[in-house]
Short mmCIF file of C-alpha atoms and ligand atoms in Angstrom, two decimals:
data_model
loop_
_atom_site.label_atom_id
_atom_site.label_comp_id
_atom_site.label_asym_id
_atom_site.label_seq_id
_atom_site.Cartn_x
_atom_site.Cartn_y
_atom_site.Cartn_z
CA MET C 49 -64.12 163.45 133.42
CA SER C 50 -63.45 161.61 136.68
CA ILE C 51 -62.62 163.66 139.75
CA SER C 52 -60.23 162.48 142.40
CA PRO C 53 -61.04 163.76 145.88
CA ALA C 54 -57.45 164.98 146.30
CA LYS C 55 -56.70 168.11 148.31
CA LEU C 56 -58.70 170.87 146.71
CA GLU C 57 -57.31 174.23 145.63
CA PRO C 58 -59.31 177.12 147.12
CA LEU C 59 -61.70 178.54 144.49
CA ALA C 60 -61.38 182.16 143.38
CA ILE C 61 -65.03 182.66 144.34
CA ASP C 62 -63.94 181.79 147.94
CA GLY C 63 -60.93 184.06 147.89
CA GLY C 64 -58.36 181.79 146.11
CA THR C 65 -56.19 182.72 143.20
CA PRO C 66 -58.07 182.67 139.90
CA VAL C 67 -56.88 180.41 137.13
CA ARG C 68 -56.41 183.49 134.91
CA GLU C 69 -55.49 187.04 135.75
CA LYS C 70 -57.74 188.51 133.11
CA LEU C 71 -61.09 187.41 131.82
CA LEU C 72 -61.08 185.08 128.83
CA PRO C 73 -64.32 186.02 126.84
CA TYR C 74 -66.57 183.29 125.46
CA GLY C 75 -66.26 184.68 122.03
CA ARG C 76 -64.42 187.48 120.24
CA GLN C 77 -63.57 188.73 116.73
CA SER C 78 -60.09 188.43 115.14
CA LEU C 79 -59.17 191.23 112.74
CA ASP C 80 -55.96 191.57 110.72
CA ASP C 81 -54.33 194.34 108.67
CA ASN C 82 -55.97 193.10 105.44
CA ASP C 83 -59.38 193.61 107.05
CA ILE C 84 -58.54 197.10 108.12
CA GLN C 85 -57.09 198.03 104.75
CA ALA C 86 -60.18 196.70 102.96
CA VAL C 87 -62.34 198.93 105.10
CA VAL C 88 -60.03 201.98 104.66
CA ASP C 89 -60.16 201.47 100.86
CA VAL C 90 -63.96 201.61 100.89
CA LEU C 91 -63.94 204.74 103.05
CA LYS C 92 -61.82 206.44 100.35
CA SER C 93 -64.12 205.23 97.57
CA ASP C 94 -67.34 206.58 96.05
CA TRP C 95 -69.69 204.12 97.63
CA LEU C 96 -70.20 203.67 101.37
CA THR C 97 -73.45 201.71 100.99
CA THR C 98 -74.81 199.48 98.28
CA GLY C 99 -71.86 199.82 95.99
CA PRO C 100 -69.75 197.18 94.30
CA LYS C 101 -68.69 195.40 97.51
CA VAL C 102 -72.21 194.15 98.24
CA GLY C 103 -72.45 192.10 95.11
CA GLU C 104 -68.81 190.93 95.46
CA PHE C 105 -69.43 189.74 99.02
CA GLU C 106 -72.69 188.04 98.04
CA GLU C 107 -71.08 186.20 95.10
CA ALA C 108 -68.08 185.05 97.18
CA PHE C 109 -70.32 183.91 100.02
CA ALA C 110 -72.73 182.01 97.73
CA ALA C 111 -69.74 180.27 96.16
CA ARG C 112 -68.28 179.39 99.56
CA VAL C 113 -71.47 177.68 100.77
CA ASN C 114 -72.51 176.20 97.41
CA ALA C 115 -75.66 178.12 97.03
CA LYS C 116 -76.88 179.80 93.84
CA TYR C 117 -77.87 183.13 95.46
CA ALA C 118 -76.80 185.05 98.57
CA VAL C 119 -78.59 188.25 99.68
CA SER C 120 -76.91 190.34 102.38
CA PHE C 121 -78.76 191.94 105.29
CA SER C 122 -77.91 194.44 108.05
CA SER C 123 -78.06 191.61 110.70
CA GLY C 124 -78.82 187.98 111.16
CA THR C 125 -82.15 189.11 112.69
CA ALA C 126 -83.00 191.21 109.65
CA ALA C 127 -82.05 188.19 107.39
CA LEU C 128 -84.42 185.97 109.47
CA HIS C 129 -87.14 188.59 109.00
CA GLY C 130 -86.48 188.45 105.24
CA ALA C 131 -86.67 184.67 105.29
CA ALA C 132 -90.02 184.77 107.17
CA PHE C 133 -91.39 187.25 104.64
CA ALA C 134 -90.13 185.19 101.69
CA ALA C 135 -91.88 182.18 103.22
CA GLN C 136 -95.07 184.41 102.92
CA LEU C 137 -95.82 183.98 106.69
CA GLY C 138 -98.81 186.09 107.66
CA PRO C 139 -101.57 186.32 110.21
CA GLY C 140 -103.18 182.95 110.86
CA ASP C 141 -100.09 181.01 109.67
CA GLU C 142 -97.83 178.93 111.97
CA ALA C 143 -94.13 178.21 111.83
CA ILE C 144 -92.58 175.46 113.84
CA THR C 145 -89.28 176.17 115.55
CA THR C 146 -87.00 175.23 118.44
CA PRO C 147 -87.26 176.70 121.87
CA LEU C 148 -83.53 176.31 122.46
CA THR C 149 -82.25 179.28 120.43
CA PHE C 150 -81.65 183.00 120.52
CA CYS C 151 -85.07 184.79 120.56
CA ALA C 152 -84.54 186.24 117.07
CA THR C 153 -85.26 182.82 115.55
CA ALA C 154 -88.84 182.90 116.85
CA ASN C 155 -89.28 186.66 116.82
CA CYS C 156 -89.16 186.76 112.99
CA ILE C 157 -92.39 184.76 112.98
CA LEU C 158 -93.95 187.36 115.16
CA TYR C 159 -92.66 190.25 112.99
CA GLN C 160 -94.89 188.73 110.25
CA ARG C 161 -97.92 188.49 112.68
CA ALA C 162 -97.79 184.67 112.37
CA THR C 163 -97.74 182.27 115.35
CA PRO C 164 -94.59 180.49 116.52
CA VAL C 165 -95.17 176.82 117.42
CA PHE C 166 -92.38 175.27 119.43
CA ALA C 167 -91.26 171.59 119.12
CA ASP C 168 -88.91 169.93 121.48
CA VAL C 169 -85.29 169.08 120.63
CA CYS C 170 -83.26 165.88 120.48
CA ASP C 171 -81.28 165.19 123.65
CA ASP C 172 -77.99 164.63 121.94
CA THR C 173 -77.70 167.58 119.46
CA LEU C 174 -80.29 169.90 121.08
CA ASN C 175 -81.56 170.46 117.56
CA LEU C 176 -85.22 170.17 116.51
CA ASP C 177 -86.53 166.62 116.90
CA PRO C 178 -88.23 165.62 113.60
CA GLN C 179 -90.69 163.43 115.48
CA GLU C 180 -91.74 166.41 117.60
CA VAL C 181 -91.99 168.63 114.51
CA ARG C 182 -94.25 166.04 112.83
CA SER C 183 -96.57 166.13 115.86
CA LYS C 184 -96.97 169.91 115.66
CA LEU C 185 -97.93 170.13 111.97
CA SER C 186 -101.29 171.64 111.16
CA SER C 187 -103.06 172.86 108.04
CA ARG C 188 -101.67 176.32 108.94
CA THR C 189 -97.99 175.30 109.04
CA LYS C 190 -96.18 177.41 106.48
CA ALA C 191 -92.58 177.12 107.58
CA ILE C 192 -90.20 175.11 109.74
CA ILE C 193 -87.25 177.03 111.11
CA ALA C 194 -84.55 174.75 112.23
CA VAL C 195 -81.45 176.00 114.10
CA ASP C 196 -78.00 174.42 113.80
CA TYR C 197 -77.41 174.72 117.49
CA ALA C 198 -73.74 175.49 118.39
CA GLY C 199 -72.78 174.85 114.80
CA HIS C 200 -74.05 171.24 114.63
CA PRO C 201 -76.42 170.92 111.62
CA ALA C 202 -79.96 169.91 112.41
CA ALA C 203 -81.53 166.72 110.86
CA LEU C 204 -81.97 168.57 107.55
CA ASP C 205 -83.00 165.62 105.37
CA GLU C 206 -85.78 164.51 107.71
CA LEU C 207 -86.93 168.19 108.24
CA ARG C 208 -86.93 168.85 104.57
CA GLN C 209 -89.06 165.84 103.89
CA ILE C 210 -91.52 166.93 106.62
CA ALA C 211 -91.64 170.46 105.19
CA GLU C 212 -92.13 169.24 101.64
CA SER C 213 -95.04 166.88 102.69
CA ALA C 214 -96.70 169.76 104.56
CA GLY C 215 -96.18 172.26 101.67
CA ALA C 216 -94.00 174.41 103.99
CA LEU C 217 -90.64 176.10 103.54
CA LEU C 218 -87.63 174.87 105.39
CA ILE C 219 -85.76 177.88 106.79
CA GLU C 220 -82.38 176.98 108.37
CA ASP C 221 -81.11 179.43 110.92
CA ALA C 222 -77.42 178.73 110.44
CA CYS C 223 -76.26 181.69 112.45
CA HIS C 224 -73.98 179.30 114.34
CA ALA C 225 -73.01 177.08 111.43
CA LEU C 226 -71.14 178.90 108.67
CA GLY C 227 -68.71 176.29 107.36
CA ALA C 228 -70.56 173.26 108.80
CA GLU C 229 -71.27 170.22 106.66
CA TYR C 230 -74.20 167.88 106.67
CA ARG C 231 -73.95 164.51 104.91
CA GLY C 232 -71.08 165.83 102.84
CA GLN C 233 -72.81 169.06 101.71
CA ARG C 234 -72.13 172.55 102.93
CA VAL C 235 -74.69 174.29 105.04
CA GLY C 236 -76.10 177.11 102.91
CA GLY C 237 -77.14 175.18 99.84
CA ILE C 238 -79.33 172.50 101.48
CA SER C 239 -82.49 174.11 102.87
CA ASP C 240 -85.00 176.26 100.98
CA VAL C 241 -83.43 179.30 102.64
CA THR C 242 -80.52 179.52 105.08
CA VAL C 243 -79.73 182.40 107.29
CA PHE C 244 -76.29 183.51 108.62
CA SER C 245 -75.07 186.14 111.11
CA PHE C 246 -71.83 188.14 110.99
CA HIS C 247 -71.97 189.30 114.63
CA PRO C 248 -68.42 189.63 116.07
CA VAL C 249 -68.54 186.32 117.89
CA LYS C 250 -69.29 184.39 114.70
CA HIS C 251 -66.87 182.69 112.28
CA VAL C 252 -66.68 185.77 109.98
CA THR C 253 -67.74 189.24 111.10
CA THR C 254 -68.88 192.46 109.54
CA GLY C 255 -69.63 194.16 112.86
CA GLU C 256 -73.35 193.69 112.41
CA GLY C 257 -74.51 191.77 109.36
CA GLY C 258 -76.34 188.81 107.97
CA MET C 259 -76.93 186.79 104.79
CA VAL C 260 -79.69 184.59 103.35
CA THR C 261 -78.77 181.96 100.82
CA THR C 262 -81.06 180.07 98.52
CA ASN C 263 -81.17 178.11 95.26
CA ASN C 264 -84.50 179.67 94.25
CA ALA C 265 -84.24 182.67 92.01
CA LYS C 266 -87.76 183.95 92.93
CA LEU C 267 -87.01 183.86 96.57
CA ALA C 268 -83.67 185.65 96.10
CA GLU C 269 -85.43 188.43 94.17
CA THR C 270 -88.10 188.80 96.97
CA LEU C 271 -85.29 188.95 99.55
CA ARG C 272 -83.39 191.63 97.60
CA ARG C 273 -86.47 193.83 97.39
CA PHE C 274 -87.56 193.27 101.03
CA ARG C 275 -84.17 194.40 102.29
CA ASN C 276 -84.43 197.67 100.18
CA HIS C 277 -87.93 199.07 101.04
CA GLY C 278 -89.61 196.82 98.54
CA ILE C 279 -88.18 198.81 95.71
CA SER C 280 -87.60 197.26 92.35
CA ARG C 281 -84.11 198.69 91.68
CA ASP C 282 -81.41 199.95 93.99
CA ALA C 283 -79.67 203.33 93.73
CA ARG C 284 -76.57 201.94 92.01
CA GLN C 285 -78.65 200.19 89.35
CA ARG C 286 -80.51 203.41 88.75
CA GLN C 287 -77.36 205.40 88.52
CA GLN C 288 -75.71 202.97 86.11
CA SER C 289 -78.75 202.88 83.79
CA GLY C 290 -78.96 206.69 83.99
CA GLN C 291 -82.60 206.52 85.05
CA TRP C 292 -84.46 207.86 88.11
CA PHE C 293 -87.51 205.62 87.85
CA TYR C 294 -88.25 203.06 90.54
CA GLU C 295 -91.31 201.45 92.05
CA MET C 296 -92.17 200.10 95.42
CA VAL C 297 -93.68 196.73 94.81
CA LEU C 298 -93.87 195.25 98.36
CA LEU C 299 -93.65 196.53 101.92
CA GLY C 300 -89.97 196.20 102.70
CA PHE C 301 -87.42 197.69 105.12
CA ASN C 302 -84.06 199.34 105.03
CA TYR C 303 -82.07 196.20 105.98
CA ARG C 304 -79.12 196.93 103.64
CA LEU C 305 -75.56 196.00 104.52
CA THR C 306 -73.07 198.68 103.77
CA ASP C 307 -70.14 198.49 101.41
CA ILE C 308 -67.91 199.19 104.40
CA ALA C 309 -69.26 196.06 106.08
CA CYS C 310 -69.14 193.97 102.88
CA ALA C 311 -65.50 194.88 102.28
CA LEU C 312 -64.71 193.56 105.78
CA GLY C 313 -66.83 190.49 105.04
CA ILE C 314 -64.93 189.68 101.87
CA SER C 315 -61.63 189.98 103.65
CA GLN C 316 -62.85 187.89 106.61
CA LEU C 317 -64.33 185.22 104.35
CA GLU C 318 -60.85 184.57 102.95
CA ARG C 319 -59.89 183.23 106.40
CA LEU C 320 -62.97 181.14 107.06
CA ASP C 321 -61.23 177.76 106.40
CA GLU C 322 -58.41 178.77 108.81
CA ASN C 323 -60.94 179.92 111.46
CA LEU C 324 -62.93 176.71 111.13
CA ALA C 325 -59.78 174.53 111.45
CA ARG C 326 -58.76 176.38 114.62
CA ARG C 327 -62.25 176.08 116.21
CA ARG C 328 -62.16 172.29 115.40
CA GLN C 329 -58.76 171.95 117.13
CA ILE C 330 -60.07 173.74 120.20
CA ALA C 331 -63.13 171.55 120.24
CA ASP C 332 -61.00 168.38 119.93
CA HIS C 333 -58.82 169.70 122.73
CA TYR C 334 -61.85 170.23 124.99
CA SER C 335 -63.49 166.96 123.97
CA SER C 336 -60.44 164.87 124.84
CA ALA C 337 -60.40 166.47 128.27
CA PHE C 338 -64.13 165.93 128.94
CA ARG C 339 -64.52 162.64 127.20
CA GLY C 340 -66.36 159.73 128.86
CA GLU C 341 -68.94 159.34 131.45
CA GLY C 342 -68.79 161.84 134.28
CA ASP C 343 -70.03 165.11 135.71
CA VAL C 344 -69.09 167.15 132.65
CA ILE C 345 -70.76 166.05 129.45
CA ALA C 346 -69.14 167.13 126.18
CA PRO C 347 -71.36 168.03 123.26
CA SER C 348 -72.19 165.08 121.02
CA VAL C 349 -71.44 165.04 117.27
CA ARG C 350 -73.43 162.82 114.93
CA ALA C 351 -71.55 160.76 112.44
CA ASP C 352 -73.02 162.49 109.34
CA VAL C 353 -71.92 166.07 110.21
CA ASN C 354 -68.93 168.23 110.49
CA PRO C 355 -69.86 170.95 112.95
CA ALA C 356 -68.63 174.58 112.74
CA TRP C 357 -68.25 174.94 116.51
CA HIS C 358 -69.64 178.40 117.08
CA LEU C 359 -70.16 177.31 120.69
CA TYR C 360 -68.74 174.57 122.82
CA PRO C 361 -71.63 173.94 125.29
CA ILE C 362 -70.88 171.40 128.05
CA ARG C 363 -73.58 169.99 130.29
CA VAL C 364 -73.19 169.49 134.00
CA GLU C 365 -75.14 167.04 135.98
CA SER C 366 -76.90 169.59 138.14
CA ALA C 367 -78.26 167.01 140.56
CA LYS C 368 -74.75 165.77 141.42
CA LEU C 369 -73.30 169.21 142.03
CA CYS C 370 -73.84 171.32 145.07
CA GLY C 371 -75.54 174.57 143.88
CA GLY C 372 -76.05 173.18 140.42
CA ARG C 373 -75.20 174.83 137.18
CA THR C 374 -75.61 178.37 138.56
CA GLN C 375 -72.92 177.84 141.17
CA ILE C 376 -70.53 176.26 138.65
CA PHE C 377 -71.13 179.24 136.35
CA ARG C 378 -70.42 181.78 139.07
CA ALA C 379 -67.30 179.96 140.19
CA LEU C 380 -65.98 179.76 136.65
CA ARG C 381 -66.55 183.46 136.10
CA ALA C 382 -64.64 184.15 139.31
CA GLU C 383 -61.74 182.00 137.85
CA ASN C 384 -61.90 184.62 134.93
CA ILE C 385 -63.29 182.14 132.44
CA GLY C 386 -65.97 184.01 130.45
CA VAL C 387 -68.64 181.24 130.35
CA ASN C 388 -72.07 181.88 129.04
CA VAL C 389 -75.46 180.11 128.80
CA HIS C 390 -77.15 179.39 125.51
CA TYR C 391 -80.02 179.64 125.81
CA ILE C 392 -82.98 180.54 128.13
CA PRO C 393 -85.59 178.63 126.11
CA VAL C 394 -87.52 181.17 124.09
CA HIS C 395 -91.01 180.21 125.43
CA LEU C 396 -89.81 180.96 128.97
CA HIS C 397 -89.07 184.64 128.27
CA PRO C 398 -91.64 186.95 129.89
CA TYR C 399 -92.82 188.26 126.48
CA TYR C 400 -93.61 184.74 125.24
CA ARG C 401 -95.24 183.75 128.55
CA ASP C 402 -97.36 186.94 128.80
CA CYS C 403 -98.30 187.40 125.08
CA LEU C 404 -98.45 183.81 123.89
CA GLY C 405 -99.36 182.02 127.05
CA TYR C 406 -96.42 179.61 127.14
CA ARG C 407 -95.57 177.99 130.53
CA GLY C 408 -92.74 175.84 131.73
CA GLY C 409 -92.81 172.11 131.44
CA GLU C 410 -94.02 171.90 127.81
CA PHE C 411 -90.55 171.08 126.30
CA PRO C 412 -88.91 168.83 128.77
CA VAL C 413 -85.76 168.01 126.77
CA ALA C 414 -84.96 171.74 126.06
CA GLU C 415 -85.81 172.78 129.58
CA ARG C 416 -83.71 170.11 131.22
CA ALA C 417 -80.75 170.98 128.93
CA TYR C 418 -81.12 174.70 129.83
CA GLU C 419 -80.65 173.75 133.50
CA GLN C 420 -77.37 172.01 132.57
CA LEU C 421 -75.78 174.11 129.89
CA ILE C 422 -72.63 176.16 130.13
CA SER C 423 -70.91 177.44 127.03
CA LEU C 424 -67.07 177.43 127.36
CA PRO C 425 -64.98 180.09 125.62
CA MET C 426 -64.75 179.26 121.86
CA PHE C 427 -63.24 181.51 119.22
CA HIS C 428 -60.66 181.06 116.59
CA GLY C 429 -58.20 183.53 118.18
CA MET C 430 -57.89 181.40 121.26
CA SER C 431 -54.47 179.87 122.08
CA ASN C 432 -53.79 176.38 123.33
CA ALA C 433 -52.87 177.88 126.70
CA ASP C 434 -56.27 179.63 126.83
CA ALA C 435 -58.02 176.25 126.28
CA GLU C 436 -55.76 174.60 128.92
CA ASP C 437 -56.86 177.36 131.38
CA VAL C 438 -60.50 176.61 130.61
CA ILE C 439 -60.00 172.87 131.22
CA LYS C 440 -58.07 173.55 134.38
CA ALA C 441 -60.76 175.88 135.74
CA VAL C 442 -63.60 173.46 134.87
CA ASN C 443 -61.82 170.59 136.63
CA LYS C 444 -61.05 172.75 139.59
CA VAL C 445 -64.54 174.03 140.01
CA VAL C 446 -66.47 170.86 139.28
CA SER C 447 -64.36 168.80 141.59
CA HIS C 448 -65.04 171.32 144.33
CA TYR C 449 -68.74 171.19 144.02
CA TYR C 450 -69.05 167.48 143.25
CA ALA C 451 -71.41 166.09 145.82
CA GLY C 452 -70.30 162.43 145.32
C1 PLP A 66 -79.29 181.24 116.47
C2 PLP A 66 -79.24 182.71 116.17
N1 PLP A 66 -80.17 183.24 115.38
C3 PLP A 66 -80.16 184.54 115.10
C4 PLP A 66 -79.25 185.42 115.64
C5 PLP A 66 -79.33 186.91 115.36
O1 PLP A 66 -78.20 187.31 114.69
P1 PLP A 66 -77.77 188.80 114.73
O2 PLP A 66 -77.18 189.11 116.04
O3 PLP A 66 -76.73 188.99 113.63
O4 PLP A 66 -78.95 189.68 114.51
C6 PLP A 66 -78.30 184.88 116.55
C7 PLP A 66 -77.33 185.83 117.07
O5 PLP A 66 -76.43 185.49 117.82
C8 PLP A 66 -78.25 183.50 116.76
O6 PLP A 66 -77.31 182.98 117.63
#
């Protein structure tokens, strides 16, 4: 974006009129009457939890992402915990992951009492850099947890080769990437296990919810037990077979997703293609406004992927802007544009610094990106006028703080 030093409109942060009267959030769910009816039908049925809707949702989801098995969980975080358990992570083991993610990606390693080992990211996609991952391998590496940042798939082929050569499992945190494609394949059937979230800002929501997909029958069975206290058969299976007997075979949790949530998920999943198409239109709209060299850098897309656009993170050249990213962020919020930052690198959180001894400066690409990132509003319910407001506000604010 090139900025002309024309007469500048006063910013809302300085008392000017905001671009929008009301805040445009960075993400939000879209529910329709079919979703509501699906939930009401379950509320009137015999099963509120672990009834027929769970299996129906899992089957529909597995088919949609081209995976053999899908196992639902009560959240994306619980699903990540399941994946870390299925990878048999335990004390003394290491899992390599990215610092530029939501803390849940790395926390699941800690839940298993294993050690998170961070590797830096590629500057273009902000996904795990395979070279950096290679340099962090050790005889204790049991898993690599890649994140498809913002919905752009990670370098999955390279990471899979590295994982295979190290005898480790490739876990893909695709909480941003439902519907994304990598080298012509759908995310969900590529890695050893793939994890999704159905939080309301995602492509499909169940309120809270998550899913793990895999092509490995044994891993799927372990995941199913883990989410149900480690018990061999669930209540519905017992009821149907007319038997009370069950055994606990591993230490699991209650991470079950309810029938109420699954009914919503089934209904939402029917609109996934529509939702993806809309997000791609909005991304195109933004990218054509922020294309080219300038003070606002649009996210890059590699030729071999079709991203799902959970987020649209721009980067601002902090050094060229008075007050840097923080000032731009504040000024955009004052214009009623609900921008956000994804993410504070995980190793910089106080818990990771205090308990694991991480310090700043170890992952320069991720840390520099963090100083520059601003996520613009991105959700499938946004109108073209909403996107235009965002573009207008970004241009207004950036031109104001541009230091020349
Ligand atoms: C990359 C990533 N991983 C994991 C999660 C956790 O998902 P949930 O909120 O469903 O627990 C999120 C949530 O936003 C996420 O963005």
